[in-house]
Coordinates of N, CA and C and ligand atoms in Angstrom, one line a residue:
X674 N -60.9 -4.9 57.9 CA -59.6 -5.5 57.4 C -58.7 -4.3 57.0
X675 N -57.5 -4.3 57.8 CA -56.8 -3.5 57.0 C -55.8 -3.0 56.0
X676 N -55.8 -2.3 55.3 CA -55.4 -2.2 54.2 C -53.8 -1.2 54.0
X677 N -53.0 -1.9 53.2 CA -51.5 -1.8 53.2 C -51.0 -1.6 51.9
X678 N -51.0 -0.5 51.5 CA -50.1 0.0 49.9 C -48.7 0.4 49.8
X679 N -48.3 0.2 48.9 CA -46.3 0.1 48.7 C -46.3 1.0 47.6
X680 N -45.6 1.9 47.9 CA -44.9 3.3 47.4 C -43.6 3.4 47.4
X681 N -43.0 3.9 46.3 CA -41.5 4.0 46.6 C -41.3 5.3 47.7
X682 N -39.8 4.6 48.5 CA -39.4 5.3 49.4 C -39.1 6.4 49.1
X683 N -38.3 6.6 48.2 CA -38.5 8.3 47.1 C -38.4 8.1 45.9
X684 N -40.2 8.7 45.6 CA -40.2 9.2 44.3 C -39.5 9.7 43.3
X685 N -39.3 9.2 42.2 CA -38.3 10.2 40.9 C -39.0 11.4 41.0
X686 N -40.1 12.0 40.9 CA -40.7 12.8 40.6 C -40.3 14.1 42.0
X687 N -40.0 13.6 43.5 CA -39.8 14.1 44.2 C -41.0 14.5 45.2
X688 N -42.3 13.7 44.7 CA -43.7 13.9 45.9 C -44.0 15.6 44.8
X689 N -44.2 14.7 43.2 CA -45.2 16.0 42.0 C -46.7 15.1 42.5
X690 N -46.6 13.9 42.6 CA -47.4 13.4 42.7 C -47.8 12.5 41.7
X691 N -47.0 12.5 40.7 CA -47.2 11.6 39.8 C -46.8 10.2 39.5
X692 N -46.5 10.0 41.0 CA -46.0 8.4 40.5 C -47.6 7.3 41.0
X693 N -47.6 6.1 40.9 CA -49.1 5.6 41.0 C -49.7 5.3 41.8
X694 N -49.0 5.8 43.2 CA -49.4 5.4 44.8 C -50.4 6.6 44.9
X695 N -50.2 7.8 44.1 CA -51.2 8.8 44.3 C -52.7 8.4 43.8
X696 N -52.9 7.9 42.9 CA -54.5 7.6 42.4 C -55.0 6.7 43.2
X697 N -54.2 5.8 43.8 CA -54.8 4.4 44.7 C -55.3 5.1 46.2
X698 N -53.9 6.4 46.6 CA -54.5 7.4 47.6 C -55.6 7.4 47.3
X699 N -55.2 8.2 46.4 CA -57.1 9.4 45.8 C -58.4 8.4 46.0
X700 N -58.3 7.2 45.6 CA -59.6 6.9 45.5 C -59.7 6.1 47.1
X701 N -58.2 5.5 48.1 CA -58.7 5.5 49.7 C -59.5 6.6 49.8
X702 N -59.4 7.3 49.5 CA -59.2 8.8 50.2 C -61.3 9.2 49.9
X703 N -61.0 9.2 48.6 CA -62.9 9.2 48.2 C -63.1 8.6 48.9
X704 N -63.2 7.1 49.2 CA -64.4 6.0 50.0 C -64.0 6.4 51.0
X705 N -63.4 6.9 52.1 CA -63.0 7.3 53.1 C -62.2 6.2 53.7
X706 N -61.4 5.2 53.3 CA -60.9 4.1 53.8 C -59.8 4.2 54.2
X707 N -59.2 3.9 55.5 CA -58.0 4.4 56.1 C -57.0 3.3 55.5
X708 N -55.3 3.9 55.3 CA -54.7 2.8 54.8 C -53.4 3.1 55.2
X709 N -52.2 1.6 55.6 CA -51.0 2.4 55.9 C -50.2 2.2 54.3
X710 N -49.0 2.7 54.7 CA -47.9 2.4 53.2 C -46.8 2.3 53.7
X711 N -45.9 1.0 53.2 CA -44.7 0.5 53.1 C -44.1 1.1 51.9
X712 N -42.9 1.6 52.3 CA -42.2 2.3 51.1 C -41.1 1.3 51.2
X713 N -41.0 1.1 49.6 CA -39.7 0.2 49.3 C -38.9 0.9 48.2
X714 N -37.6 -0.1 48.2 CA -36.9 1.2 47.7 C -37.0 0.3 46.1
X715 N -36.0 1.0 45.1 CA -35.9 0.4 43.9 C -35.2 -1.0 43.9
X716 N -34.4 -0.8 44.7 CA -34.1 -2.5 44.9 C -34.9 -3.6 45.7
X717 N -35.3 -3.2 46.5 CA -36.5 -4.1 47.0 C -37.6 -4.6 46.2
X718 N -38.3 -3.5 45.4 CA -39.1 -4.0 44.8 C -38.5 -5.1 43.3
X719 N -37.4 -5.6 43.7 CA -37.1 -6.3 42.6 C -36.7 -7.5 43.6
X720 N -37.2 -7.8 44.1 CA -36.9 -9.0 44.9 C -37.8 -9.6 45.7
X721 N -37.3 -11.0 46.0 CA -38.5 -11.9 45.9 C -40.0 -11.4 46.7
X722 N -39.8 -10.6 47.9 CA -40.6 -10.4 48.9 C -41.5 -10.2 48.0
X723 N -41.0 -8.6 46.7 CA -42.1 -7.8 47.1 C -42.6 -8.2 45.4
X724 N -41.6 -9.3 44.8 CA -42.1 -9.8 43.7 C -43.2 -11.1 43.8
X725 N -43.2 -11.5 44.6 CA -44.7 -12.3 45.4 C -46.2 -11.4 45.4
X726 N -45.8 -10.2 45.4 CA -47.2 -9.0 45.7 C -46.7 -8.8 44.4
X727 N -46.1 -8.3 43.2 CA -46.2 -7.5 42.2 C -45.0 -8.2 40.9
X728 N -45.8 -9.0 39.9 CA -45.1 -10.1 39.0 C -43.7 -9.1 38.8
X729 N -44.1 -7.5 38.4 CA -43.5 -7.1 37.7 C -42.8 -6.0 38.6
X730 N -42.6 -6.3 39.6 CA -41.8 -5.4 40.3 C -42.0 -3.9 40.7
X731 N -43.3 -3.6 40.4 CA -43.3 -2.4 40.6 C -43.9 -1.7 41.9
X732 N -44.7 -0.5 42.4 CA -45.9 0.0 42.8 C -46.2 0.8 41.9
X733 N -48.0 0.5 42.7 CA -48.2 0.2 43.9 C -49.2 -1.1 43.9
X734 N -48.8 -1.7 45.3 CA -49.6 -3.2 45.2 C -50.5 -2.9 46.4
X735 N -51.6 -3.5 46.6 CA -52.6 -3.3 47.7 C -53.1 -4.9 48.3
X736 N -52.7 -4.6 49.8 CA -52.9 -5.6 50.8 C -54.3 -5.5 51.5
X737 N -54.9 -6.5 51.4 CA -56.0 -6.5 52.4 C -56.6 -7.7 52.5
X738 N -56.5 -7.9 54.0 CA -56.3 -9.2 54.7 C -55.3 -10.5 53.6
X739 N -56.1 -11.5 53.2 CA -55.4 -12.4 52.5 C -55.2 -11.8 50.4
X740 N -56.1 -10.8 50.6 CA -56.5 -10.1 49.2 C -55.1 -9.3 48.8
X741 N -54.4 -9.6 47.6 CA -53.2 -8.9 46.8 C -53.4 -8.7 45.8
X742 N -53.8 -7.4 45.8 CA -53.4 -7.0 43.9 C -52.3 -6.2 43.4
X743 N -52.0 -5.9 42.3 CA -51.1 -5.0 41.5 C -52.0 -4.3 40.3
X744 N -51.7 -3.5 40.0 CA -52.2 -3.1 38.9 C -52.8 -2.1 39.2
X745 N -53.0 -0.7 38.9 CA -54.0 0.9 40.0 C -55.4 0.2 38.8
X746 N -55.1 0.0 38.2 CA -56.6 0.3 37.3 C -57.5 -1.1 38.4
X747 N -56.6 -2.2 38.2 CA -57.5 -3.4 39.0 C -58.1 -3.1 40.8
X748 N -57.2 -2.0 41.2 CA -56.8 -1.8 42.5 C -58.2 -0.6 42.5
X749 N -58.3 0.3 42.3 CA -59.3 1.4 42.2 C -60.4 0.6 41.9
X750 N -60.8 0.2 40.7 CA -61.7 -0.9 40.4 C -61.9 -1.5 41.9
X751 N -61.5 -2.1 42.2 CA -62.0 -3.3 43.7 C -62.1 -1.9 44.7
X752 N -61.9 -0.9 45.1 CA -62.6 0.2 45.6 C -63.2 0.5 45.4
X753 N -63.8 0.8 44.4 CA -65.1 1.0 43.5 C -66.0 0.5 43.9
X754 N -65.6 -1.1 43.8 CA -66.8 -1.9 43.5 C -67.0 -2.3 45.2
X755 N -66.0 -1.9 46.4 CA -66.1 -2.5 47.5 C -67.3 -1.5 48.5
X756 N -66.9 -0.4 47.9 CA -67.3 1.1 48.5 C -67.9 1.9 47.8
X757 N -69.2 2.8 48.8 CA -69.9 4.0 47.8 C -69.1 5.0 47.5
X758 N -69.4 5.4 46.2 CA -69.1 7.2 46.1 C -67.7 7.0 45.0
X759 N -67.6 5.8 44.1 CA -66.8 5.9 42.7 C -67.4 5.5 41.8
X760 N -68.7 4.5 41.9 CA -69.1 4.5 40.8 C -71.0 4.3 41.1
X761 N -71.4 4.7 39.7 CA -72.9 4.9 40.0 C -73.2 3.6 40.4
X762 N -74.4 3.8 41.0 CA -75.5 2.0 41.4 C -76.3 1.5 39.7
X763 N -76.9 3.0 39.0 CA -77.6 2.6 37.7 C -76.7 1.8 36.6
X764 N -77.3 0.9 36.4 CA -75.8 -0.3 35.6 C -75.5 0.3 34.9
X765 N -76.1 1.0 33.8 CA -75.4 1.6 32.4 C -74.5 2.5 33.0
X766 N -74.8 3.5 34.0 CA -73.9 4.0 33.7 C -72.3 4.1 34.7
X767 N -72.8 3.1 35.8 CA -71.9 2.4 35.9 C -71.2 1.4 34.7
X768 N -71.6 0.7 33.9 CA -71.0 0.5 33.1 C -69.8 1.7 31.9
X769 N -70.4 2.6 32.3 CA -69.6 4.0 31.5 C -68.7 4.3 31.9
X770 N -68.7 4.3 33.2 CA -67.7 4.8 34.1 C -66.2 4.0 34.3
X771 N -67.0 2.8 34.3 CA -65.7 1.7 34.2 C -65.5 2.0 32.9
X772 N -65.8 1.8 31.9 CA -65.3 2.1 30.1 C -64.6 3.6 30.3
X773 N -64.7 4.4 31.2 CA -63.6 5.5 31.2 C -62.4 5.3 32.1
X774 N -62.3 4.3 33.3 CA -60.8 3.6 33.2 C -60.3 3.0 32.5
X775 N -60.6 2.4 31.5 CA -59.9 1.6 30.6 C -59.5 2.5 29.9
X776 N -60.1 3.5 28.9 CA -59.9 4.5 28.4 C -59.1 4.9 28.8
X777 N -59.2 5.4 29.9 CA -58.0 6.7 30.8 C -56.5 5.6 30.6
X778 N -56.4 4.4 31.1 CA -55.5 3.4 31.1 C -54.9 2.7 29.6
X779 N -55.8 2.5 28.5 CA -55.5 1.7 27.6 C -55.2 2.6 26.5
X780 N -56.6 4.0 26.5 CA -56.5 4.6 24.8 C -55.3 5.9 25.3
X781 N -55.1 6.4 26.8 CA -55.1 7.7 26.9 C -53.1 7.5 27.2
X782 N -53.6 7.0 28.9 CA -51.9 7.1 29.3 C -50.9 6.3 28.3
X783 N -51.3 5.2 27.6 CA -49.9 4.8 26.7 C -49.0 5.5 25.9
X784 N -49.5 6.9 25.3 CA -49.0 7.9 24.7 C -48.5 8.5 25.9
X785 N -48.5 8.7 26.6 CA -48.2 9.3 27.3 C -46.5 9.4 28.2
X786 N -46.9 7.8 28.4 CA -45.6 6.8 28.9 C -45.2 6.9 27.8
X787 N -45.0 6.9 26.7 CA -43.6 6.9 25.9 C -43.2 7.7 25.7
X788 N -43.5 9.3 26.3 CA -42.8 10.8 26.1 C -42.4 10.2 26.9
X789 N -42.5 10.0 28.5 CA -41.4 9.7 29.3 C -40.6 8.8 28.7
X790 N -40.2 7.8 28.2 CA -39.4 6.7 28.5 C -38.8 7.6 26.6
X791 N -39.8 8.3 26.4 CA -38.3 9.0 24.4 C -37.3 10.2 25.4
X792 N -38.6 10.6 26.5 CA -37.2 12.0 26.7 C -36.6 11.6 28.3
X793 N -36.6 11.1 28.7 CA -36.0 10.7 29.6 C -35.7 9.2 30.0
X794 N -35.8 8.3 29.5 CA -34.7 7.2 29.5 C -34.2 6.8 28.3
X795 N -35.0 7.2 26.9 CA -34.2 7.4 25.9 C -33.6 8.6 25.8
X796 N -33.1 9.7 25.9 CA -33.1 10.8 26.1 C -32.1 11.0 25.3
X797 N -31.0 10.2 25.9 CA -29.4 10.5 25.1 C -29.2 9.3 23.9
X798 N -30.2 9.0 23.4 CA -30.4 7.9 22.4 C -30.1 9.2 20.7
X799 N -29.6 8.6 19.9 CA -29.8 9.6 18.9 C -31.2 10.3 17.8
X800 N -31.7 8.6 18.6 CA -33.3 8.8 17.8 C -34.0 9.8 18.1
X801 N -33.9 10.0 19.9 CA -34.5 10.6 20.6 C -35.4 12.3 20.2
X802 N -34.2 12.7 19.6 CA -35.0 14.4 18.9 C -36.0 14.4 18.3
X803 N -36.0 13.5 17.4 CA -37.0 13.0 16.1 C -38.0 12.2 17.1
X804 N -38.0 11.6 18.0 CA -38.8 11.3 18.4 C -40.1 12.0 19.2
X805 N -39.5 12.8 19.9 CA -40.2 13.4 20.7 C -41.4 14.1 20.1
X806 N -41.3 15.1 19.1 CA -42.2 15.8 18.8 C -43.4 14.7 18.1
X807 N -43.0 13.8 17.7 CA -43.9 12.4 17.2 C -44.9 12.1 17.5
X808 N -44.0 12.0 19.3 CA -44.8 11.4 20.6 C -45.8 12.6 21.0
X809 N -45.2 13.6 21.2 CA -46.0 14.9 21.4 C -47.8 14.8 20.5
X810 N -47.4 14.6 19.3 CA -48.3 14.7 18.2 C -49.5 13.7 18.5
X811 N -49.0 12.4 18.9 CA -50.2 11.8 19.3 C -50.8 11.7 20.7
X812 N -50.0 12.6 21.8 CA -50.6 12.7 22.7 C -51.6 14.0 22.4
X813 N -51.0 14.9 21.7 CA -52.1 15.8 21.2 C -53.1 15.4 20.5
X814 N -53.2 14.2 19.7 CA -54.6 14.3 19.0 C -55.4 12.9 20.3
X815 N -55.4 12.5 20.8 CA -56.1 11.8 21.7 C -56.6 13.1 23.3
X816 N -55.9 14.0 23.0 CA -56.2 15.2 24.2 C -57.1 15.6 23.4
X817 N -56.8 16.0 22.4 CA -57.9 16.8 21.4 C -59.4 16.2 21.2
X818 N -59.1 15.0 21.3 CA -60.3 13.9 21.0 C -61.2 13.9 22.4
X819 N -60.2 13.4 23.6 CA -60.9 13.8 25.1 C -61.1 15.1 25.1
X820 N -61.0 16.3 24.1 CA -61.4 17.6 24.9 C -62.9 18.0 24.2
X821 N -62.9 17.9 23.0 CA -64.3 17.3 22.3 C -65.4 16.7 22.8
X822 N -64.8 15.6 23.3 CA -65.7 15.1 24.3 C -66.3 15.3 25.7
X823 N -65.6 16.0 26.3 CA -65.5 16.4 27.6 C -66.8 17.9 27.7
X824 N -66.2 18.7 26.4 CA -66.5 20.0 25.8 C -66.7 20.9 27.3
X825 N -67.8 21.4 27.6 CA -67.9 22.1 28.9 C -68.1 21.5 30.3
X826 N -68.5 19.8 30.3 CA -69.0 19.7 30.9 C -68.0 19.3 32.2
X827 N -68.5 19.3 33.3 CA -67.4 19.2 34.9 C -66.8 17.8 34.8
X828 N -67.5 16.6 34.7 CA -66.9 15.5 34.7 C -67.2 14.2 33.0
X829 N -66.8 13.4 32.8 CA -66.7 12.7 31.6 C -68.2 12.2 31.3
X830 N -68.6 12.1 32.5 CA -70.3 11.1 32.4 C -71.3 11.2 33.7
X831 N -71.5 12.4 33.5 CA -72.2 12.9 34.6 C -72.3 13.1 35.9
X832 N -72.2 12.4 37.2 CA -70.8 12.9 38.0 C -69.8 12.2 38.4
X833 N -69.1 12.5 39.4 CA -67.4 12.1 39.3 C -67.4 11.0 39.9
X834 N -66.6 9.9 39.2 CA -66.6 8.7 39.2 C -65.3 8.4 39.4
X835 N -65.0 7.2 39.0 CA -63.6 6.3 39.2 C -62.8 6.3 37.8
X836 N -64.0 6.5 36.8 CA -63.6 7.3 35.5 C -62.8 8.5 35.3
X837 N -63.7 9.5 36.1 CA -62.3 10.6 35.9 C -61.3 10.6 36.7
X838 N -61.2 10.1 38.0 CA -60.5 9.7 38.5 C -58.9 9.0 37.6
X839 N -59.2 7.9 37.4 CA -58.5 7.9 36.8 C -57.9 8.4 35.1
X840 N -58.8 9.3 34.7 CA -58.7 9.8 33.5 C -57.3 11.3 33.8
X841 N -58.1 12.0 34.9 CA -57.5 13.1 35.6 C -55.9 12.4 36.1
X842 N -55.5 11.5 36.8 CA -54.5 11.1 37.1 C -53.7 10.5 36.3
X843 N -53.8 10.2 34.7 CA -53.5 10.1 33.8 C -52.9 11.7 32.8
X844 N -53.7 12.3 33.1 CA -53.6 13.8 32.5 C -52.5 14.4 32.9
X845 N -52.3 14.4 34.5 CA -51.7 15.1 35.4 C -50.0 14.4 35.0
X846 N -50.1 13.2 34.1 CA -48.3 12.8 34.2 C -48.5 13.9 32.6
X847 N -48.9 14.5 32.0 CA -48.4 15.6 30.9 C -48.4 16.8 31.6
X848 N -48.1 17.0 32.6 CA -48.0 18.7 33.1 C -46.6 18.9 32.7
X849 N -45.9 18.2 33.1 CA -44.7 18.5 32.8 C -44.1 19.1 31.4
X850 N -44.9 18.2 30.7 CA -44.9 18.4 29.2 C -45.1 19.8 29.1
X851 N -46.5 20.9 29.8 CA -47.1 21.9 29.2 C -48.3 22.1 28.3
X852 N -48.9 20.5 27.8 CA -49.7 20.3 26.8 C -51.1 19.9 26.9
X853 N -51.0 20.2 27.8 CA -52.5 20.7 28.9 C -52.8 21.5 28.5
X854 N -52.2 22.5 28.6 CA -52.6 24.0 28.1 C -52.9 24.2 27.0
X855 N -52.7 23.4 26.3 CA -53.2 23.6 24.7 C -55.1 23.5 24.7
X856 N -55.4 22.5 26.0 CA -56.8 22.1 25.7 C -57.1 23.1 27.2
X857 N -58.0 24.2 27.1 CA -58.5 24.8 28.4 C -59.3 23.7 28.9
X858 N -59.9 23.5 28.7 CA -61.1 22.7 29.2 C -60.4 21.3 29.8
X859 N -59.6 20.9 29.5 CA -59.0 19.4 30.0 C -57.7 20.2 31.5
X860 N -57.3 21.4 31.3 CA -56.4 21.2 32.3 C -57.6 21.8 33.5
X861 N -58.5 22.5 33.2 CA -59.5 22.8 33.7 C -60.3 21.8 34.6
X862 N -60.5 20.6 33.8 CA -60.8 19.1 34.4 C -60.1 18.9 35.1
X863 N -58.9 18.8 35.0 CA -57.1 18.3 36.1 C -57.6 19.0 37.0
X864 N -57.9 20.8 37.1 CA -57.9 21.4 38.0 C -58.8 21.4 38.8
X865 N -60.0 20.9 38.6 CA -61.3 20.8 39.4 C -61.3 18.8 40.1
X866 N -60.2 18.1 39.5 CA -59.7 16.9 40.2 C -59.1 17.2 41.1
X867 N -58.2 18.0 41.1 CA -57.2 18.4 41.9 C -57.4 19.1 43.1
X868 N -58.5 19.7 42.9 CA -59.2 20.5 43.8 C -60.2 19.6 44.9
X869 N -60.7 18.2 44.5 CA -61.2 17.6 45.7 C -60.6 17.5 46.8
X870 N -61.2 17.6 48.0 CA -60.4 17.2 49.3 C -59.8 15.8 49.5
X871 N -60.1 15.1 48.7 CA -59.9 13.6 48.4 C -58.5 13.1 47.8
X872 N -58.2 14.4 47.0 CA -56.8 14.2 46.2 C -56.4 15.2 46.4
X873 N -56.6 16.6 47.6 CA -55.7 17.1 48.2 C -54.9 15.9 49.6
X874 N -55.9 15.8 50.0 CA -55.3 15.2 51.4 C -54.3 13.8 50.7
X875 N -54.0 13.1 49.3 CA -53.9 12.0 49.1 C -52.5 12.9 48.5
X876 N -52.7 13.6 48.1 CA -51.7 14.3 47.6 C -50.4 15.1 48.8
X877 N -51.2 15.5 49.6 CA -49.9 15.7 50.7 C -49.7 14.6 51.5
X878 N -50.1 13.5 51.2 CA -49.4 12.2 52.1 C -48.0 11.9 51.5
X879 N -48.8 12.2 50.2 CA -47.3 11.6 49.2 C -46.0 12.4 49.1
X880 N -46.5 13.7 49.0 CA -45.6 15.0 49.5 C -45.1 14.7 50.6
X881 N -45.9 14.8 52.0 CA -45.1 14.5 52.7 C -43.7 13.1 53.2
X882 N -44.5 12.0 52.2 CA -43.6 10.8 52.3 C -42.2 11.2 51.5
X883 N -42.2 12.2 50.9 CA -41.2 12.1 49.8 C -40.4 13.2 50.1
X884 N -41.0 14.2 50.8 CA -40.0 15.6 51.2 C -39.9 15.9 52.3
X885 N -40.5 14.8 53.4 CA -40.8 14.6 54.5 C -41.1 16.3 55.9
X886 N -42.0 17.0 54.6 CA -42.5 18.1 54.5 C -44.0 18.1 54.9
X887 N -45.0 19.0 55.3 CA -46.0 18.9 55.0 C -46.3 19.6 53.9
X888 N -47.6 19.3 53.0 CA -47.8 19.9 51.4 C -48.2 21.6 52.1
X889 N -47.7 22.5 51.3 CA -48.2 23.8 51.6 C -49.0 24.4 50.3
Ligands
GSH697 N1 -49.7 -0.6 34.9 C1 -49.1 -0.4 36.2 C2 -47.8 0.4 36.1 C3 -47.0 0.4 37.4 C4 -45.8 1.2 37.3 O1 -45.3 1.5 36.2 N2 -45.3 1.7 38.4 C5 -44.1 2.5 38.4 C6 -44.2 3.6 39.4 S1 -45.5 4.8 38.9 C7 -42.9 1.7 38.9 O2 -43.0 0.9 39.8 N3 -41.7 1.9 38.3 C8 -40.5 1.3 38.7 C9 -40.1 0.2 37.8 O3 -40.8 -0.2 36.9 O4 -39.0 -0.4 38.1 C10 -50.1 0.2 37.2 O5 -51.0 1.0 36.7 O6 -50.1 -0.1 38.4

């Protein structure tokens, strides 16, 4: 059956890789599953077509045969569970692994999203100065908490799963910030995500869709 993901036609970010068509890559890309992508633009995705595939207007939404989801956490999850090589077979700790998407999704990136949306769509708001460093403060103590935990080891729960997966692709929207760098060991993690052939190759798709470049 094949499989059909929606990406915007150009990224805000410009193909950094940080918009969410890249993690749904990443994890085609692990189970080795080939897939095409419809790029829609900002106004399309607000209209009825592609609001039928996505309540809320967004990407990325995933097609396969009569199967439609939205949501990367729900979308990776159903790769996971379709295909070897994201999450363990032993239940517990498959069970861990999924408790580190949620994590990565529920405790981690929501701080995260609101530096974007204080300094850049609130930006010119007057609250916004006072805000920021606020926001900063609690993305720093939830990094601080994941770096604790993490301490030396290569992946969150012994090996690399759909957990770091998406914990790493969560991480990677604070580069911009700089506050990675505060924790060695967590950009360290980014950098040894970033380093699979799985989220290189997923990574210059998106590059290439967006700068219609190859990634160098
Ligand atoms: N929780 C959703 C978030 C989806 C989302 O925010 N997508 C962004 C792109 S990364 C988007 O479509 N933004 C445009 C908009 O909301 O109008 C998920 O993980 O899939």
């Amino acid at each position: 059956m094949s499989i059909t993901i929606t990406a915007f036609e150009r990224s805000p970010d410009g193909g950094k890789g940080l918009a969410r068509d890249t993690r749904v890559r990443w994890a085609l890309e692990e189970v080795g599953q080939p897939y095409d992508v419809r790029y829609v633009s900002f106004q399309a995705m607000k209209e009825s077509a592609h609001l039928r595939l996505h309540p809320f207007g967004q990407i990325p939404t995933y097609e396969e045969g009569d199967l439609v989801l939205f949501e990367t956490g729900a979308i990776v999850f159903h790769l996971a569970e379709q295909h070897p090589g994201l999450l363990p077979t032993d239940a517990h700790a498959r069970a861990s692994a999924i408790a580190w998407m949620f994590a990565a999704l529920n405790s981690v990136e929501p701080s995260i999203l609101e530096l974007v949306v204080a300094k850049f769509q609130e930006g010119d708001k007057p609250w916004s100065k006072e805000r920021v460093p606020l926001v900063m403060d609690r993305i720093r103590l939830r990094l601080g908490q994941l770096s604790t935990r993490l301490g030396d080891a290569d992946w969150l729960d012994g090996a690399f799963s759909a957990g770091d997966l998406m914990m790493v692709s969560v991480l990677l929207r604070t580069r911009p910030s700089g506050i990675l760098d505060e924790f060695p060991n967590l950009a360290a993690y980014v950098a040894r995500g970033e380093a699979r052939p799985a989220y290189q190759r997923a990574f210059a798709a998106q590059w290439a869709a967006n700068t219609g470049q190859l990634a160098g």
